[in-house]
Each structure stands twice: as C-alpha cells, then as structure tokens.
Short mmCIF file of C-alpha atoms in Angstrom, two decimals:
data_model
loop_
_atom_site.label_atom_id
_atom_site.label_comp_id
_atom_site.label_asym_id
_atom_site.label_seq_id
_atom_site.Cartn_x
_atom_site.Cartn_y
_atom_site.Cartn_z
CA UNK B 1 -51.65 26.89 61.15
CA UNK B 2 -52.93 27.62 64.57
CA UNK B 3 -55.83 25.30 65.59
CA UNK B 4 -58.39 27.03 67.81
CA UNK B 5 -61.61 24.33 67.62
CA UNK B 6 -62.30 20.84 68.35
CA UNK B 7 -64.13 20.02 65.25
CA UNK B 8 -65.32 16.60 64.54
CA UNK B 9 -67.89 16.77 61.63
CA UNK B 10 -68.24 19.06 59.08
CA UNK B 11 -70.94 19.18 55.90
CA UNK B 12 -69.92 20.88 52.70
CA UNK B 13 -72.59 21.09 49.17
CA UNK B 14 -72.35 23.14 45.80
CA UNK B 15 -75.22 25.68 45.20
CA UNK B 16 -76.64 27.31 42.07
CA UNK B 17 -75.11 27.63 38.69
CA UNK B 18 -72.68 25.05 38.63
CA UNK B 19 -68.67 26.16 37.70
CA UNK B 20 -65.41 24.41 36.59
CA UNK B 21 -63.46 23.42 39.51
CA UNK B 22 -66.48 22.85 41.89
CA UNK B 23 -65.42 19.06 41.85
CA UNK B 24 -61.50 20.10 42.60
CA UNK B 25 -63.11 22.22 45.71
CA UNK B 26 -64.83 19.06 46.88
CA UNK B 27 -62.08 16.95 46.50
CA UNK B 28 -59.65 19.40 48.42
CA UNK B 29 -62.51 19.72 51.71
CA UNK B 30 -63.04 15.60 52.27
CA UNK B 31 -58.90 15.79 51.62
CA UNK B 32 -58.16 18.30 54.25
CA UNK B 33 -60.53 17.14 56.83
CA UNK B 34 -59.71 13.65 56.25
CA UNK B 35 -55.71 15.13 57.14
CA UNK B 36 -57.34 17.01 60.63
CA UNK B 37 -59.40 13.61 61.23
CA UNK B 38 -62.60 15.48 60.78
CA UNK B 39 -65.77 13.65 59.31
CA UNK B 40 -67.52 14.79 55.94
CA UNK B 41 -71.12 14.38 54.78
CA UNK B 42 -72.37 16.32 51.81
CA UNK B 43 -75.77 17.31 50.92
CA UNK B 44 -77.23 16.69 46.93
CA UNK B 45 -78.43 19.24 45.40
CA UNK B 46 -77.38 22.23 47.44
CA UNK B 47 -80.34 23.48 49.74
CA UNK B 48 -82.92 21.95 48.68
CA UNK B 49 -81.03 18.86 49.26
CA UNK B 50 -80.09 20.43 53.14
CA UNK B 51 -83.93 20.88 53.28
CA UNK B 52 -84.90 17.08 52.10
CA UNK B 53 -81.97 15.70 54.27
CA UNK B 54 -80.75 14.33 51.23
CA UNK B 55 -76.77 13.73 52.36
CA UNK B 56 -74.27 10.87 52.04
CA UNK B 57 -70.85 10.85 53.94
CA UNK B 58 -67.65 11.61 51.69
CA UNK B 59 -64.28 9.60 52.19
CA UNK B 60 -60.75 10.11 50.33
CA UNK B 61 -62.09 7.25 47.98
CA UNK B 62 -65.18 9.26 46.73
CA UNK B 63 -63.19 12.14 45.26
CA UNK B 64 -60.52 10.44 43.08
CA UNK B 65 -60.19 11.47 39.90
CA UNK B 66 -62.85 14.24 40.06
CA UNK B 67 -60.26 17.06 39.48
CA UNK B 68 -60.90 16.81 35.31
CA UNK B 69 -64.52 16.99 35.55
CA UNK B 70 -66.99 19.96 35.13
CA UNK B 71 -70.26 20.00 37.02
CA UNK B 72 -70.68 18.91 40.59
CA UNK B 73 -70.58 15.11 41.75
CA UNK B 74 -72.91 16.05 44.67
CA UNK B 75 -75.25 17.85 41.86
CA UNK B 76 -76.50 21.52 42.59
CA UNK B 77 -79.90 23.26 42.51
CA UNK B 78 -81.57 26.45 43.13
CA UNK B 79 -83.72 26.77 46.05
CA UNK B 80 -85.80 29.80 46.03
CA UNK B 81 -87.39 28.85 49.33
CA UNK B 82 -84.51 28.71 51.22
CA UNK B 83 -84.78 32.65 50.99
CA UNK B 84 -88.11 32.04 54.29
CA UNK B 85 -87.16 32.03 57.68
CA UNK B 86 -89.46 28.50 57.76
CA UNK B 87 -86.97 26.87 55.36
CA UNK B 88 -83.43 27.80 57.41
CA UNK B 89 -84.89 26.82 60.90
CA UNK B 90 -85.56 23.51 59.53
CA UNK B 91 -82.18 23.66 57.96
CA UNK B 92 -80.52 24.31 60.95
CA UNK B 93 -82.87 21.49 62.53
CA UNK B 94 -81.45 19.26 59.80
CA UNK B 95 -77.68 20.08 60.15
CA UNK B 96 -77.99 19.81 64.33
CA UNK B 97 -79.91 16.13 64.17
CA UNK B 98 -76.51 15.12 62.20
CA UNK B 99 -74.08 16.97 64.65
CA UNK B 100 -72.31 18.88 62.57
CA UNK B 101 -70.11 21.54 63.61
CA UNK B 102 -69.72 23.37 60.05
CA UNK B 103 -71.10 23.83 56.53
CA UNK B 104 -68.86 24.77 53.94
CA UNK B 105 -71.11 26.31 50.89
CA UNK B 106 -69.41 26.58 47.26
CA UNK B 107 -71.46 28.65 45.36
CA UNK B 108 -71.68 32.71 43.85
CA UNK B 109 -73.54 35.14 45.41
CA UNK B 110 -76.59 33.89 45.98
CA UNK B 111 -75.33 30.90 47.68
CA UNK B 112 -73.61 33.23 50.16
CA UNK B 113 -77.02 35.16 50.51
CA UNK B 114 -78.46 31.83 51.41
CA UNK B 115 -75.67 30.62 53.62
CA UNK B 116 -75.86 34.47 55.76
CA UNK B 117 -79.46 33.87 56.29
CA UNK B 118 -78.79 30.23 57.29
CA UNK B 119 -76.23 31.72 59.75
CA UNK B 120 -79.17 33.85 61.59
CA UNK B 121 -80.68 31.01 62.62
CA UNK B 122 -78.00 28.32 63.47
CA UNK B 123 -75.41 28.41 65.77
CA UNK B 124 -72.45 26.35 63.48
CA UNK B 125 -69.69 27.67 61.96
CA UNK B 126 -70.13 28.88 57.92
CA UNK B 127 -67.90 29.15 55.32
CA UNK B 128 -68.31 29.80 51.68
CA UNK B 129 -65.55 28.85 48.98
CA UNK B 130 -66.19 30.94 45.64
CA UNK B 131 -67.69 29.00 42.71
CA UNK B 132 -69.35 30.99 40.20
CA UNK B 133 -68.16 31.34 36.03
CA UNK B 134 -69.17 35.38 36.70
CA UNK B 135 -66.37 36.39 38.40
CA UNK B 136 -68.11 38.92 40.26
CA UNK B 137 -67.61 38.10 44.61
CA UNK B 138 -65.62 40.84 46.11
CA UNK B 139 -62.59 39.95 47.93
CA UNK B 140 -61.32 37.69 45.45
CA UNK B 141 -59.18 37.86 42.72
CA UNK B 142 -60.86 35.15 40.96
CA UNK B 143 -63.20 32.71 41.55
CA UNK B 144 -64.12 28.92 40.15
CA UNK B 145 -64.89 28.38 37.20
CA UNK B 146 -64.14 31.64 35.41
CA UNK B 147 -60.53 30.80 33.96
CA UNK B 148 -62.54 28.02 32.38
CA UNK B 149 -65.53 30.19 30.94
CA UNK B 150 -63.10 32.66 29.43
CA UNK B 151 -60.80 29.92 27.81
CA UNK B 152 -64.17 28.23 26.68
CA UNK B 153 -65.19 31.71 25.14
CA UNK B 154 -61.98 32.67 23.73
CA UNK B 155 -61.95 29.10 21.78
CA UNK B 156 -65.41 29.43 20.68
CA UNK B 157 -64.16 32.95 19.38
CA UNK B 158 -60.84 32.05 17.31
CA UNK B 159 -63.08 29.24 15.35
CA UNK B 160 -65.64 32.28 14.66
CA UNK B 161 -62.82 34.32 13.58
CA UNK B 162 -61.55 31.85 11.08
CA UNK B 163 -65.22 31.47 9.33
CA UNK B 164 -66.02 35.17 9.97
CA UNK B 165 -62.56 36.18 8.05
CA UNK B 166 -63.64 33.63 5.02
CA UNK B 167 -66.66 35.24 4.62
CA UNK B 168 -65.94 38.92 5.66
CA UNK B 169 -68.81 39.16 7.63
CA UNK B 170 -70.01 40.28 11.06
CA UNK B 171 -70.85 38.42 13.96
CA UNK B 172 -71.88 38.61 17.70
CA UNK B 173 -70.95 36.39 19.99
CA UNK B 174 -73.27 36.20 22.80
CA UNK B 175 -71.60 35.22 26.34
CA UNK B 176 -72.86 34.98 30.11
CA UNK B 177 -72.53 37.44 32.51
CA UNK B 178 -75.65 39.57 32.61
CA UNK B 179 -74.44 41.64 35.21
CA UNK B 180 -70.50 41.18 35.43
CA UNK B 181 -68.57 41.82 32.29
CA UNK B 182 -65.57 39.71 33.24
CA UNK B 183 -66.07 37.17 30.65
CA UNK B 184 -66.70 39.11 28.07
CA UNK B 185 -63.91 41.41 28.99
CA UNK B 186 -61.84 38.41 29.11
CA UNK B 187 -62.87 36.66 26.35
CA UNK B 188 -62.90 39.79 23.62
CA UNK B 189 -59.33 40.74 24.64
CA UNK B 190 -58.01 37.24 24.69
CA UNK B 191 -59.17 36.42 20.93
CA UNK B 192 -59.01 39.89 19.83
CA UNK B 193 -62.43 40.81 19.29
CA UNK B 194 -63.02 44.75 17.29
CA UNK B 195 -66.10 45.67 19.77
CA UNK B 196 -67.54 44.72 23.34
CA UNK B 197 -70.35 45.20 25.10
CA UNK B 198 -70.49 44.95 28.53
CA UNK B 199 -72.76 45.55 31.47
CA UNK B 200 -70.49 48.30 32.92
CA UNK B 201 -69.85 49.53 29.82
CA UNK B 202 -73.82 50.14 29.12
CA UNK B 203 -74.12 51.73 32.00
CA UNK B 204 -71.60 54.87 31.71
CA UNK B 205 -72.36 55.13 28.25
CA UNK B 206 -75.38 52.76 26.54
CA UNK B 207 -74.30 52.06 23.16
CA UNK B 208 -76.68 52.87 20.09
CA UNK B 209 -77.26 51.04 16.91
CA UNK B 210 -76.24 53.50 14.91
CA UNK B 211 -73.12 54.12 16.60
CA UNK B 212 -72.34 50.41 16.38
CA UNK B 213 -72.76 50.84 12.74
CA UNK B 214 -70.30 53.67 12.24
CA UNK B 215 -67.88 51.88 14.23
CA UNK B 216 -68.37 48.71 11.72
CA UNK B 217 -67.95 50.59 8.99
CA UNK B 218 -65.04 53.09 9.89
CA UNK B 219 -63.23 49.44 10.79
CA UNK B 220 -63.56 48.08 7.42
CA UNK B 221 -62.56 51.46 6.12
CA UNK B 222 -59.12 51.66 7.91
CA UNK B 223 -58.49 48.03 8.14
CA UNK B 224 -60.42 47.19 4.84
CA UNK B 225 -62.44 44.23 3.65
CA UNK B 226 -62.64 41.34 6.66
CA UNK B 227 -64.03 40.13 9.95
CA UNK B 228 -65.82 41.79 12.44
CA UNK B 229 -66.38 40.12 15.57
CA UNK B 230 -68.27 41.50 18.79
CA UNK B 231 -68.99 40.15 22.29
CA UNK B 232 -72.48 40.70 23.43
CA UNK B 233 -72.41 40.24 27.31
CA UNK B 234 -76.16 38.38 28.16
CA UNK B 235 -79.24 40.31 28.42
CA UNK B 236 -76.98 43.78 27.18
CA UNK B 237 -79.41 44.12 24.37
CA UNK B 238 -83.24 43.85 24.03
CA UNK B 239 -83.78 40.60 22.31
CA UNK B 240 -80.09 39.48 22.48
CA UNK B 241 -77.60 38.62 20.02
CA UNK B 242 -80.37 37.08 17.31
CA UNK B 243 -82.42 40.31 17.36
CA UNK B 244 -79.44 42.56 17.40
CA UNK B 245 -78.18 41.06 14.05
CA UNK B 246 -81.70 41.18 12.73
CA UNK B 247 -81.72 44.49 13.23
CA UNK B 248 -78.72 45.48 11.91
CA UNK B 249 -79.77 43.46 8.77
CA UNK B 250 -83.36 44.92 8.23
CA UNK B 251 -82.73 48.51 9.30
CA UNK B 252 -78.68 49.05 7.81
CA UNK B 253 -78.44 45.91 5.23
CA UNK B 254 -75.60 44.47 6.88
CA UNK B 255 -75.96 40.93 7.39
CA UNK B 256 -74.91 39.94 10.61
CA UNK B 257 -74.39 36.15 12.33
CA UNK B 258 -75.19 35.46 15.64
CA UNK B 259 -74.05 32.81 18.08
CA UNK B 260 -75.11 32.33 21.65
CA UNK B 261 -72.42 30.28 23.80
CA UNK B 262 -74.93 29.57 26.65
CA UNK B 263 -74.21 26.57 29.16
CA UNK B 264 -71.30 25.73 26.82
CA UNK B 265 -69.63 28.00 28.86
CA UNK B 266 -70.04 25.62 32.22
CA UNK B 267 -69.19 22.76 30.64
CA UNK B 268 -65.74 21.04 29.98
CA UNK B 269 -62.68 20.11 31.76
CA UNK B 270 -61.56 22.83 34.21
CA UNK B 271 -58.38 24.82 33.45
CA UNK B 272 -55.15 23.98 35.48
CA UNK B 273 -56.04 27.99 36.97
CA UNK B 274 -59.35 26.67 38.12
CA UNK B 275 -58.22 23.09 39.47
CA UNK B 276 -55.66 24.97 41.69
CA UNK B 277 -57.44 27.33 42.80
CA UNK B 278 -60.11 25.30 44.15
CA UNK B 279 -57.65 23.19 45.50
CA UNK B 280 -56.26 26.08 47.75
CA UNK B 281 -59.75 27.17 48.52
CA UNK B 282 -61.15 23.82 49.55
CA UNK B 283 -58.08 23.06 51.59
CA UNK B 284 -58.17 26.92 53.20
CA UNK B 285 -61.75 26.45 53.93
CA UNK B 286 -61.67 23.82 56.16
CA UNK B 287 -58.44 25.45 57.95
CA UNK B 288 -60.68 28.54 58.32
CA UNK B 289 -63.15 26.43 60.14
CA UNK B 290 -60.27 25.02 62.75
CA UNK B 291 -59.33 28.39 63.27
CA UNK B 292 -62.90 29.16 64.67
CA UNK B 293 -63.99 31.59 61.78
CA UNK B 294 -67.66 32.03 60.84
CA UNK B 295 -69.73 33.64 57.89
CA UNK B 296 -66.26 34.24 55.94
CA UNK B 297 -65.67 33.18 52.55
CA UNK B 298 -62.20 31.69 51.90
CA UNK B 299 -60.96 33.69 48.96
CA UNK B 300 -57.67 34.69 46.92
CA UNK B 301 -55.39 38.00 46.88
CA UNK B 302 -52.18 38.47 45.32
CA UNK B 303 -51.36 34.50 45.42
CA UNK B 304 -52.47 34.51 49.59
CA UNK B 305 -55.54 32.97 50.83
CA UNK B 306 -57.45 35.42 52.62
CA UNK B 307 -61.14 35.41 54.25
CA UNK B 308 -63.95 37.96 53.53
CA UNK B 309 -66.97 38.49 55.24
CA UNK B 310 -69.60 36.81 53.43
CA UNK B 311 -71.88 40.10 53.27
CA UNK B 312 -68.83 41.64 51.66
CA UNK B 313 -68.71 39.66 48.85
CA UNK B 314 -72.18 40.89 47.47
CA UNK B 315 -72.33 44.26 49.63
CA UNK B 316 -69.10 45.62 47.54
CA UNK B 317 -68.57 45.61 44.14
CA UNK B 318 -65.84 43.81 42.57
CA UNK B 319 -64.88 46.23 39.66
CA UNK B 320 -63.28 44.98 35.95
CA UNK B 321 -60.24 45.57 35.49
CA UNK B 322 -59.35 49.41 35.24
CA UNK B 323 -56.24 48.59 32.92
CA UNK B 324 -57.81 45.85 30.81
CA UNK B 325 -60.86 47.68 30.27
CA UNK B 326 -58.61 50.44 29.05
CA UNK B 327 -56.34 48.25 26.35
CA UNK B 328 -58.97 47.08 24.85
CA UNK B 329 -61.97 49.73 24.74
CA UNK B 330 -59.25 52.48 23.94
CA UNK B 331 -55.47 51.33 22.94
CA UNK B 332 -56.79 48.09 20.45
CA UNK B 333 -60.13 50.16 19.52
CA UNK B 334 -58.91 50.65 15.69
CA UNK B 335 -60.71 53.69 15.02
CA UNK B 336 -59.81 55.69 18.33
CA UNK B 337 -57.84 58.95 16.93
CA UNK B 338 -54.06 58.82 18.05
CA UNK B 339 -53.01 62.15 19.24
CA UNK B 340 -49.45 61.99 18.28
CA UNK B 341 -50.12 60.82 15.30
CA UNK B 342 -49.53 63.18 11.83
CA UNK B 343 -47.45 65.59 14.18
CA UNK B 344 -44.05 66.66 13.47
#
C-alpha cells in the first residue's frame, strides 16, 4: 500500500440501526491504525454523540474479544438534527478542537447522507465502512450485518416450518427490509419458503389477496395437504403480517399464523461472513484514509476491496439478485406451468 498522508489522529463511531459485525469493524480500525501509529478516539452514540462531544480514545486493549458480539460497544443513535447546517458546523467545530485528521462513519445510508453533509462543511478526510442488515448501499456486494439477518431469518423459518408442517397450516413470516428485499429474498430461498413478497416485487406487479389465495390453494392441490410458509418483507402490506392473516381468515376462512421477526433480526452473534468482512472493511478504511481519499465508502467486489463515492451508494440502486430472484419466484414457484412438460 502506497502511503500518501501524514495522519496522526483519526475518529471513527457507528450510526443508526445497529448490524452484526459493527463491533468486528471497530475492532479492525483501532487495529490498523494502531499498526500505522495513528491515534483513535470514538464518539458514543453516533452524531448525536459527535454533537455532545461525547468521545473516549480506543487502544488495542478496548477491542478484544468484541468480534462475537452484536450491537455496537460505542452504542449508536439516530440524530435527525444532524440533517441542519447548525448541527455539522458545530460538528466540524467539535472534530477540529480534538485535531483529528479523519472520521470513519459505519453506518447504512443515512449515515452516509449524514457523513456527505458533514463533509460540506469540514475540511477532514471521510470515510464510511458499510453497516446496515438491509443490504441495500451500491457498490458493495454485501454489507454488515446482512449474512447475519438472513441466517437469523432462515432459522426462525425452518422452526416455523416444522410447527407449520404439524399443523398444515399457513403462516407469514414478517422480516425487515421495507424498502430492500434482500432479506427476504435471502431468507425465503434459503429455508424454502412457497411465496415472497418483496418491495421490488410489489412494485412491477402488486400482489392481490385473492391471487395469494389461488396460489395457496393450487399449492395444496399439487403438493397436497401441508405447510405453507410466506415471507412478508416490512411495511409490504397495509397492516402487516397480523392484518394480512386476519384477512385471509375473515374474508377466505383460511386460518393463517403470523410472526413478526423484528429486532431479532439485529441481534446475535455475527456470522463468520460478517466478522470478515468487517474485518477487511475496517482495516481498508483506515488504508483509504493514508492514501488521501475523501467522501468514499470502503466497500467489497468480487472478493477486492474497492471505494465508492459516498453519494453513489444511495444515488444508485443496488438491484436483487437477477438470478436468485428468478429461482425462486419462477423455477421453485410450484404452480408455474412447465412448458416442456406433457410433450412428446
């Protein structure tokens, strides 16, 4: 790696929802700048913690044996008033009283919102790292925190399955990502699930309650009596999962369960996929800032660490899967008509 800057003191926090692996990600910055001799503080409770000053200075010694821990040791927050001009001038006031040369912000989009308006109004390098269970930054091919969501999801699933099948009876598992279908994508192929319903899905084609039903019922007829389980992708369906299986209960007499994973999701030790790649990221982020590059976010692409213009990552849209979306809506879809079937 060629080193382009003299950097002696960098700052690094987690921001918004909080993801599997943001703990590897700090323990891989304080690891690599303590390797380039370069000093760490972090702020508590992402901006709002940059806006209260509220910071402590990281060593080797305060990140071992994070790497099997959800959450974020430096806690996160939300901070809709870091959106004003007021609140990033007094930012920037905060992180040039300390000296610092460089902020490193792991967060999703928002954060990276946050971090380019930050960047209009103070002259430091910034870099974001990608921590976010959605999935959904561009110029990555995953992020933190979503190998974990979808393994969560895809447990939570088989145990469904098991009752479901006991029971023959239909249920709809309701999983985060109101606007990114990536876990529920991932999740429905991984355990196998008969219908999903995604945010890109609703948009080409919004699915209908009656439609759902005929799709229950032609399952049962070709596969017979058993399970039927569906993913419900957050805020996909006016009321959610509960009112979607009272309505299929009141208006078609087909009693329906519901479940709603929520936070569950967030929570739990990361996946090896998730420790490693914040590992890389952490470690590439702070390289990024020695090379002298500014409002990037370090990110992943066919196993190479690459950086992205922070306005990319919400500017452009990071599509699903073309081919998974297509194996599971289509090739596993057990009532989609096969057209060389019955021909001789």
């Amino acid at each position: 790696m060629s080193v382009s800057k003299n950097i002696q003191r960098i700052a690094v926090l987690t921001s918004g929802g909080d993801a599997p692996g943001m703990n590897a990600a700090l323990r891989a910055v304080v690891l690599a700048a303590d390797h380039y001799g370069i000093e760490v503080i972090a702020f508590r409770h992402g901006y709002q913690g940059l806006l209260d000053n509220e910071y402590t200075l990281m060593q080797p010694k305060d990140v071992q044996h994070v790497l099997q821990y959800s959450g974020t040791i430096i806690k996160s927050a939300r901070c809709h008033r870091f959106k004003e001009d007021s609140a990033a001038v007094e930012a920037a006031a905060n992180l040039n009283a300390l000296a610092l040369d460089a902020l490193i912000i792991i967060g999703g989009d928002g954060s990276f919102r946050g971090a380019e308006h930050l960047a209009n109004h103070w002259q430091g390098q910034i870099i974001g790292v990608p921590g976010t269970i959605d999935n959904d930054l561009y110029g990555t091919d995953a992020t933190i925190g979503y190998a974990t969501a979808v393994t969560i999801a895809m447990d939570a699933l088989d145990k469904i399955r098991d009752t479901a099948d006991a029971m023959d009876r239909v249920f709809i598992v309701e999983v985060m990502g109101r606007h990114a279908g990536f876990i529920g994508l991932g999740s429905a192929m991984a355990a196998g699930a008969e219908r999903m319903i995604l945010p890109e899905l609703q948009k080409d084609k919004p699915l209908t309650i009656s439609a759902l039903v005929k799709h229950i019922h032609r399952v049962q007829e070709i596969r017979g009596e058993g399970s039927y389980v569906m993913v419900l992708s957050e805020h996909q369906w006016p009321g959610g999962a509960v009112a979607l299986a009272e309505q299929l209960d009141a208006e078609y007499d087909l009693p329906c369960r519901p479940c709603l994973l929520g936070h569950i999701q967030r929570g739990g030790a990361p996946a090896p996929a998730d420790r490693i790649l914040a590992s890389e990221l952490g470690v590439h982020a702070v390289e990024l800032i020695l090379q002298g590059k500014h409002r990037v976010m370090a990110g992943m692409r066919a196993n190479q660490c690459v950086d992205v213009p922070l306005r990319d990552t919400w500017e452009k849209k990071n599509p699903l899967a073309a081919n998974l979306l297509r194996i599971q809506h289509e090739i596993f879809n057990p009532v989609k008509k096969n057209p060389r079937r019955n021909t001789q």
